[in-house]
Each structure stands twice: as C-alpha cells, then as structure tokens.
PDB file of C-alpha atoms in Angstrom:
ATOM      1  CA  UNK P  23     121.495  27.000 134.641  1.00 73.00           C
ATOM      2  CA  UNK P  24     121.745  28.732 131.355  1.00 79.00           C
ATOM      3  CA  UNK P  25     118.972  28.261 128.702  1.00 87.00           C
ATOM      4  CA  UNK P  26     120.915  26.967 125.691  1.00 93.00           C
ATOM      5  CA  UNK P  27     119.230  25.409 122.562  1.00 95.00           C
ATOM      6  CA  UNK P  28     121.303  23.694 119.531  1.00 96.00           C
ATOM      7  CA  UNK P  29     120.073  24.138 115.766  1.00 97.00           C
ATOM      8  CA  UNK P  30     122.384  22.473 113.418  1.00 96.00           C
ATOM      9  CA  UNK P  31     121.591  21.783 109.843  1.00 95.00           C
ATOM     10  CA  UNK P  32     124.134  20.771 107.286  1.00 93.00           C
ATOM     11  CA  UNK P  33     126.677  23.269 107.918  1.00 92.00           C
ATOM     12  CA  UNK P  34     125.045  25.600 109.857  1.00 96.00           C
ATOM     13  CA  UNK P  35     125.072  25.533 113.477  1.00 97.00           C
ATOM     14  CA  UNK P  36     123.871  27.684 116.102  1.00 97.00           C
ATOM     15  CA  UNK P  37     122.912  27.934 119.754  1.00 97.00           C
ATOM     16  CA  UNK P  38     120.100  29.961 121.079  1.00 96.00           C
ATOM     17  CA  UNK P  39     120.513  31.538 124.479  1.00 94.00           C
ATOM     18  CA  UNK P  40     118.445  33.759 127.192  1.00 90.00           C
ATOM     19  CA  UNK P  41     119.917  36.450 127.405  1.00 90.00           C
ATOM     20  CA  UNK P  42     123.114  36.072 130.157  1.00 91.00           C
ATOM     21  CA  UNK P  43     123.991  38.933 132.690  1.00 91.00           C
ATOM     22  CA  UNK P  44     127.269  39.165 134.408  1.00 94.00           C
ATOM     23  CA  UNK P  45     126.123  37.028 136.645  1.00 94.00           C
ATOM     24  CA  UNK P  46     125.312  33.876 134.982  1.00 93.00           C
ATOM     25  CA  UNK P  47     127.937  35.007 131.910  1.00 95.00           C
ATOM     26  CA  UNK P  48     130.214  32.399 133.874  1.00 96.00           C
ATOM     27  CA  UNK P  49     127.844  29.570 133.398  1.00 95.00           C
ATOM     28  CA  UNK P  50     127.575  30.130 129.624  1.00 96.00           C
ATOM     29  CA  UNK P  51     131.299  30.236 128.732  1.00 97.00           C
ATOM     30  CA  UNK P  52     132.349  26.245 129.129  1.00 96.00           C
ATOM     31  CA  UNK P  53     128.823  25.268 126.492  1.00 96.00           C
ATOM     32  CA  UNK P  54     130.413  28.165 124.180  1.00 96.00           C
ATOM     33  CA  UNK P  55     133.398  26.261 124.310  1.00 96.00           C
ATOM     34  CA  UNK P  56     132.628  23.519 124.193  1.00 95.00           C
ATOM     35  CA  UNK P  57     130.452  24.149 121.168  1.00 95.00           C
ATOM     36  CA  UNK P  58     133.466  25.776 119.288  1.00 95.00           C
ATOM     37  CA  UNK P  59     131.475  29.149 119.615  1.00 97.00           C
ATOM     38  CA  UNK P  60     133.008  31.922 117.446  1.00 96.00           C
ATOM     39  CA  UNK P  61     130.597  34.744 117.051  1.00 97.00           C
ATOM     40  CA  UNK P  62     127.958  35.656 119.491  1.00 97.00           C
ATOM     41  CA  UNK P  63     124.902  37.847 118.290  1.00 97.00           C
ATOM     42  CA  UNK P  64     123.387  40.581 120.485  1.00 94.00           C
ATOM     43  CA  UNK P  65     120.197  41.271 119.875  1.00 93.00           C
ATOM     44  CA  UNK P  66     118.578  43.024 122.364  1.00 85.00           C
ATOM     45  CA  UNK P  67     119.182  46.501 123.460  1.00 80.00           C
ATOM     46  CA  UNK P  68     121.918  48.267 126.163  1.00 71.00           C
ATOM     47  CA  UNK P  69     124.523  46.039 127.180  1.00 67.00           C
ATOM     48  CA  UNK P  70     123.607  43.355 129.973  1.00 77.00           C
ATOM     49  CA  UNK P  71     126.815  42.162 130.826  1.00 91.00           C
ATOM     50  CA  UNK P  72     130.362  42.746 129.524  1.00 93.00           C
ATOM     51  CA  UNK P  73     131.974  41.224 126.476  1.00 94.00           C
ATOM     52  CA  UNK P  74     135.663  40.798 128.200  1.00 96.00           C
ATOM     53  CA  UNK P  75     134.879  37.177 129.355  1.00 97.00           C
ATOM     54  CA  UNK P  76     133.655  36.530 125.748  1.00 97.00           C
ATOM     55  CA  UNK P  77     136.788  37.933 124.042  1.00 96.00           C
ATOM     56  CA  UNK P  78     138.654  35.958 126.299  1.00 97.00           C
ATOM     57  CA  UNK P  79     137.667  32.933 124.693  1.00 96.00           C
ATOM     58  CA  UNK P  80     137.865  34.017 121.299  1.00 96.00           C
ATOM     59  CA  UNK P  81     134.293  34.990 120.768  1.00 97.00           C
ATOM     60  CA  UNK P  82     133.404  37.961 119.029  1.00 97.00           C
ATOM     61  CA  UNK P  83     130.589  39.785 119.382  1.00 96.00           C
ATOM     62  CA  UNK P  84     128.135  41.418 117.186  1.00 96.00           C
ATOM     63  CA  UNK P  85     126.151  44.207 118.706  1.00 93.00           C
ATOM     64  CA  UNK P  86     124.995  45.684 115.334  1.00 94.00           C
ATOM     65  CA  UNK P  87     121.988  43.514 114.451  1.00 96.00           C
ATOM     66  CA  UNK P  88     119.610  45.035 116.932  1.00 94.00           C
ATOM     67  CA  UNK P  89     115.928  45.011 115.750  1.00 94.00           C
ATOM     68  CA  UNK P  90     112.546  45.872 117.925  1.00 93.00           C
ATOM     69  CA  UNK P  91     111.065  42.715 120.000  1.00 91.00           C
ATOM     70  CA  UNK P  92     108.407  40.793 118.518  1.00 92.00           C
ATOM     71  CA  UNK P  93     109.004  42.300 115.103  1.00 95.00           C
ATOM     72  CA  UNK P  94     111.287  40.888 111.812  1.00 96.00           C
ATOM     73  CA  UNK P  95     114.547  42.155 110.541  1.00 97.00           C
ATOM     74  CA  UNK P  96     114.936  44.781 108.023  1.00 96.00           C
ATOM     75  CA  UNK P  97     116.722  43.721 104.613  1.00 96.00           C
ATOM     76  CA  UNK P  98     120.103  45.397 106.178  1.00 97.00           C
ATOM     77  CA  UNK P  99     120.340  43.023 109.296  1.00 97.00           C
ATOM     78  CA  UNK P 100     119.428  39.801 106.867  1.00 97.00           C
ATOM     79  CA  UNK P 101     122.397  40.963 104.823  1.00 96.00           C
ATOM     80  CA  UNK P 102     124.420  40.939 107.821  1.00 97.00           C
ATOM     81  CA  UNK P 103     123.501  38.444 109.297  1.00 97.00           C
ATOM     82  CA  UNK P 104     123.924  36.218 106.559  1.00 97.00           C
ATOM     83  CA  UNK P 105     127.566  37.881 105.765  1.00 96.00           C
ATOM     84  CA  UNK P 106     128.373  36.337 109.252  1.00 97.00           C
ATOM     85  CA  UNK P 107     127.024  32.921 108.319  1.00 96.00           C
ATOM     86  CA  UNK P 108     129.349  33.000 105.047  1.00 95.00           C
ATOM     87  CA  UNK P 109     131.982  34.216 107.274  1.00 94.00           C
ATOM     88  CA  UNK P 110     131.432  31.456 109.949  1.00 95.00           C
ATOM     89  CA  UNK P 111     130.236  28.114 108.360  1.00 94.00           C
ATOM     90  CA  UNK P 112     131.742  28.870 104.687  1.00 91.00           C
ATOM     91  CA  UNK P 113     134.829  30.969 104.425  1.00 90.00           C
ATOM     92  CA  UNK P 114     136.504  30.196 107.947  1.00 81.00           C
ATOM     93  CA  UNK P 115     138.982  26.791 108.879  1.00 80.00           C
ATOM     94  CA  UNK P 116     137.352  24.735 111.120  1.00 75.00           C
ATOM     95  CA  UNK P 117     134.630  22.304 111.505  1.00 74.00           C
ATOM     96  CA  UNK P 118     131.285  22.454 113.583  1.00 82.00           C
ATOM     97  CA  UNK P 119     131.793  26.083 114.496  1.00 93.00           C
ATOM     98  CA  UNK P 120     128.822  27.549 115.760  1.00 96.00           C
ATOM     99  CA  UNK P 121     127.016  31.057 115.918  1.00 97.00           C
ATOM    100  CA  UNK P 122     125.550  32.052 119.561  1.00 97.00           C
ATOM    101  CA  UNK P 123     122.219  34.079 119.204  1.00 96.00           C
ATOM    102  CA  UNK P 124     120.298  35.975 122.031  1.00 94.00           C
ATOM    103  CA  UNK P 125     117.854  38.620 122.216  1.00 90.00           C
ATOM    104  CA  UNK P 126     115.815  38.960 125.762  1.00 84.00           C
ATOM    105  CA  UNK P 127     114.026  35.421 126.359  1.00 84.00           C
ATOM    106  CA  UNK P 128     115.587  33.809 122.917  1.00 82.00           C
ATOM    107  CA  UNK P 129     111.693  33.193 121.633  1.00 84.00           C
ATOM    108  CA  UNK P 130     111.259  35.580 118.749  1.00 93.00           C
ATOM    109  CA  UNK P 131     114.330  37.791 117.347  1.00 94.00           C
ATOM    110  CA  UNK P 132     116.793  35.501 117.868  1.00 96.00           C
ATOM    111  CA  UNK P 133     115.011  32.356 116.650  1.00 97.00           C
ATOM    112  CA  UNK P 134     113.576  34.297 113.541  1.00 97.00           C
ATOM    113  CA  UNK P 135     117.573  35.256 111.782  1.00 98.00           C
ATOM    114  CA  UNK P 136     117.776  31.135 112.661  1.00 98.00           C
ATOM    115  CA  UNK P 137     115.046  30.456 110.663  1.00 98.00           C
ATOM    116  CA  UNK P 138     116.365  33.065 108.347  1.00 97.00           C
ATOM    117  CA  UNK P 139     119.225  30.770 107.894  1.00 97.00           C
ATOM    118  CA  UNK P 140     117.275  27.253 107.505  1.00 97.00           C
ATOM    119  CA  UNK P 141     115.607  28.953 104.795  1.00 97.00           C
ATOM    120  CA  UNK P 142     118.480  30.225 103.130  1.00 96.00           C
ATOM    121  CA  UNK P 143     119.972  26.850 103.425  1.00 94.00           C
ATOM    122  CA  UNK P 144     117.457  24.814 101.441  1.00 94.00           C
ATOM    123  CA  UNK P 145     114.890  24.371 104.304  1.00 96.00           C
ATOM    124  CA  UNK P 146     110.926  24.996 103.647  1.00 95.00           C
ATOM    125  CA  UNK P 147     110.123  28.113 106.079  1.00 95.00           C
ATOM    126  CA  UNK P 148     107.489  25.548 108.259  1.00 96.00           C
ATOM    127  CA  UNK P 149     110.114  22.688 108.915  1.00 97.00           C
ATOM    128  CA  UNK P 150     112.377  25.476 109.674  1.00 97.00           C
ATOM    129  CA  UNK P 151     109.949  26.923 112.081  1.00 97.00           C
ATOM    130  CA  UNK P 152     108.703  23.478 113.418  1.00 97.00           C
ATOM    131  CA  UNK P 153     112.942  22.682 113.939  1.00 97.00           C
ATOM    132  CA  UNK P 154     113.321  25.689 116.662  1.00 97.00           C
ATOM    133  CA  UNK P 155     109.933  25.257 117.969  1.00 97.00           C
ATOM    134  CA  UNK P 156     110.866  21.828 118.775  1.00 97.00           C
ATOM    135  CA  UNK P 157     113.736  23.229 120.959  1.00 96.00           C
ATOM    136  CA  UNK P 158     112.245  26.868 121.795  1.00 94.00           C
ATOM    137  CA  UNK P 159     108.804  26.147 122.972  1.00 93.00           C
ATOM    138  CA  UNK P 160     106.720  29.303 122.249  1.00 91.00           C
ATOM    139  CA  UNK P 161     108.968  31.035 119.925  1.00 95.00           C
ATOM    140  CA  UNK P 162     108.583  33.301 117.038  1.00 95.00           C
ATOM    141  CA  UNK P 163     105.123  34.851 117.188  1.00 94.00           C
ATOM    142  CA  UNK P 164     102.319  35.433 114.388  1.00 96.00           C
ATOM    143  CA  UNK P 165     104.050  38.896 112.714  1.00 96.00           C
ATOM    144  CA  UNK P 166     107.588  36.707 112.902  1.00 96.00           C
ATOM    145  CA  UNK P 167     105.718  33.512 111.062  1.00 97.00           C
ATOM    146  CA  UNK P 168     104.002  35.366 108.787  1.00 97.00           C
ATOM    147  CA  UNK P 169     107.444  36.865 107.616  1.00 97.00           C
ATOM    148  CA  UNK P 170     109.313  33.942 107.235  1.00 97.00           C
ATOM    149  CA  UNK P 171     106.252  32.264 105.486  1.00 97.00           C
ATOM    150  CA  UNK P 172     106.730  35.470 103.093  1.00 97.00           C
ATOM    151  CA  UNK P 173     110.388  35.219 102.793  1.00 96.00           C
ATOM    152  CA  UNK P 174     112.002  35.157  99.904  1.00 94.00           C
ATOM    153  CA  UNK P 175     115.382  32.435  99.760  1.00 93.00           C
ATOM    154  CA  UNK P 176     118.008  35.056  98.776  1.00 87.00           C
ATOM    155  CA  UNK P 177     120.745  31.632  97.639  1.00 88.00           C
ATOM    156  CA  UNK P 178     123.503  33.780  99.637  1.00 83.00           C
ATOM    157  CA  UNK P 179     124.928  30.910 101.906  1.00 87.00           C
ATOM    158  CA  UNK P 180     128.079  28.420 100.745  1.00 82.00           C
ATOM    159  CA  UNK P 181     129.854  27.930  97.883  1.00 62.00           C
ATOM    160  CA  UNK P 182     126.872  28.847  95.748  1.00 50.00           C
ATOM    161  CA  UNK P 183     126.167  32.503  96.964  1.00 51.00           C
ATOM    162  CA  UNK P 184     125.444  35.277  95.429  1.00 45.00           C
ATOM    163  CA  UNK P 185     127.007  38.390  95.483  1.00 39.00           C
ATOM    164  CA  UNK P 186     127.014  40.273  98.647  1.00 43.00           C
ATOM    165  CA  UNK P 187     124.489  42.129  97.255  1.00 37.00           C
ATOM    166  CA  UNK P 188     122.216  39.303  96.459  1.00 38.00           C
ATOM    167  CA  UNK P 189     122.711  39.829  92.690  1.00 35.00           C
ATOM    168  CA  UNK P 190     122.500  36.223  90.773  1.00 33.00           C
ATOM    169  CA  UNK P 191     123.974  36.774  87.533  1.00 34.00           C
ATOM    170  CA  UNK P 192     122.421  37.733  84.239  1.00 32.00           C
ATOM    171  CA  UNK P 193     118.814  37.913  83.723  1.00 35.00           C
ATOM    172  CA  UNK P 194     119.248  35.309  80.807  1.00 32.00           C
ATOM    173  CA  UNK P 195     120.662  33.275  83.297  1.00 33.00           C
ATOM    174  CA  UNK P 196     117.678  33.920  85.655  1.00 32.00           C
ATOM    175  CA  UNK P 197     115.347  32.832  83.367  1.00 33.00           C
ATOM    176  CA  UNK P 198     116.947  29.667  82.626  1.00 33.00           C
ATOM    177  CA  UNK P 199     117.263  28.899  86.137  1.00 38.00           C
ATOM    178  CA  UNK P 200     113.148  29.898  86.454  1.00 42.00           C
ATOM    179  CA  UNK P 201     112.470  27.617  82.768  1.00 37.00           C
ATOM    180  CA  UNK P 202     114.329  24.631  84.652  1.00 38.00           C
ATOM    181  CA  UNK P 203     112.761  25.444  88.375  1.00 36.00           C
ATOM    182  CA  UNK P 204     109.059  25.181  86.522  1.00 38.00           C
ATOM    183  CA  UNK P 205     109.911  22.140  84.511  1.00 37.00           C
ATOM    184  CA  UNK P 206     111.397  20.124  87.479  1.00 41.00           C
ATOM    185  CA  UNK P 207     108.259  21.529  89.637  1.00 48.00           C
ATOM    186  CA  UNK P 208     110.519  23.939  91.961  1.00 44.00           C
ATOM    187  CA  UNK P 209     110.149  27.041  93.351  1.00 44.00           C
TER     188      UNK P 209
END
C-alpha cells in the first residue's frame, strides 16, 4: 500500500509519496486521480520506474528539481519549484489540483520544497514544519530545519507575486511596505 500524505493549505495542495517503482506505480495512480494530481515532482536520482503510466493520466512530470538527500535546495530549484506552484494552484482552471512530491522515503527533500511553499504562502516556518511532521513522522532533519527557520518569504505565490525573478517593485515602494510592516509589528 502506497505511502501517501495530504498537505493542503489555502490553495495549495500537495501529496507526499515514497518513492513508487514499477511495481507499486499501479497502486499510486487511482489516489493521483482521485486527488486531481497534475504535476508530479521527482526528486531523487535515476529513474525508478517509468513515467508512461503517469502521462497516461495527464500527469506531468518534473525530473529537473533534483537536489542531494538530507540537504536544502539551491535558490534555482526554489525558483522552480515555486514557478510550478504559480503554474498549478494560480494560473491553471481547475479547483483542488494538487502537486505529487517524492524523493526516496518522502522525509526530507520532498517535505522541505512543501514547507517551502507553506512559507511562501503566509505560514510561520515552525507551523509549517509541525503541519508535515504531523503527517510525515520523522521528516526534514536538523540542516533542512535550520534552513527553513532561515528562509526568507520570497511573496512569489498567487495573485500577489512577484516577478519571476523575485523583484518587488521600487525600492520606495519597499520601504513603505518595511515603514508599514514595523508599525503594524510584522515581519
């Protein structure tokens, strides 16, 4: 029986999965479905089983956000990553659509571009973590925490995004934004 764990927040919505071989691919295909699945994320390295099935059911999948285990993404995969999640929960018909996410077991890379996500859509980086954690037991290890506690929200998700490039607009406008953060207390 496939490992599957739902995240959902607002818009966002993901599943976290083991990793599936040809062999159990078949059991994951109905929950992808079912979930309105439209892009799955391959994190971990070589291919373990192939994407036919996948494409079959109108899945796509991303093989190009591959980062070492038990480590945190570089600023390149975040971009991606988070170009998907525009693509998927913002700029795309349909509701409740999902992203699928795996690397190896589904405890660290996978649940850390989650997290990534949570953060970038409003969530404080320990409710994020606490949110998987309650789902993944045992993921995202001390280097992984201690890079989401460090992460910076990059405002890149919905209909108030940035740029692609993570520009925000004037640097008057920045420091209005900052004046009004500090008066109302925010970060």
């Amino acid at each position: 029986m496939p490992r599957i764990s739902q995240i959902s927040e607002g818009n966002l919505h993901f599943l976290i999965l083991d990793c599936p071989s040809d062999a159990t691919l078949p059991d994951y295909l109905p929950i992808l479905e079912e979930h309105s699945v439209s892009d799955l994320v391959r994190i971990c390295d070589g291919s373990p089983y192939q994407v036919e099935p996948l494409t079959n059911i109108a899945v796509e999948v991303h093989d190009n956000m591959k980062f070492p285990d038990g480590t945190a993404p570089s600023k390149a995969i975040i971009d991606t990553w988070l170009d998907l999640n525009n693509k998927v929960f913002f700029d795309s018909e349909g509701a409740n659509r999902h992203i699928a996410v795996h690397c190896v077991s589904g405890i660290g890379r996978a649940p850390v571009l989650v997290a990534i996500s949570l953060i970038e859509g409003g969530m404080d980086f320990s409710d994020a973590v606490a949110k998987i954690r309650a789902v993944r037991r045992g993921a995202l290890n001390k280097t992984q925490i201690n890079f989401l506690e460090s992460y910076k929200r990059q405002k890149r998700l919905g209909k108030n995004s940035s740029s692609k490039s993570g520009a925000s607009g004037s640097g008057e406008q920045k420091k209005k934004t900052g004046f009004i953060s500090k008066l109302l207390g925010k970060k």
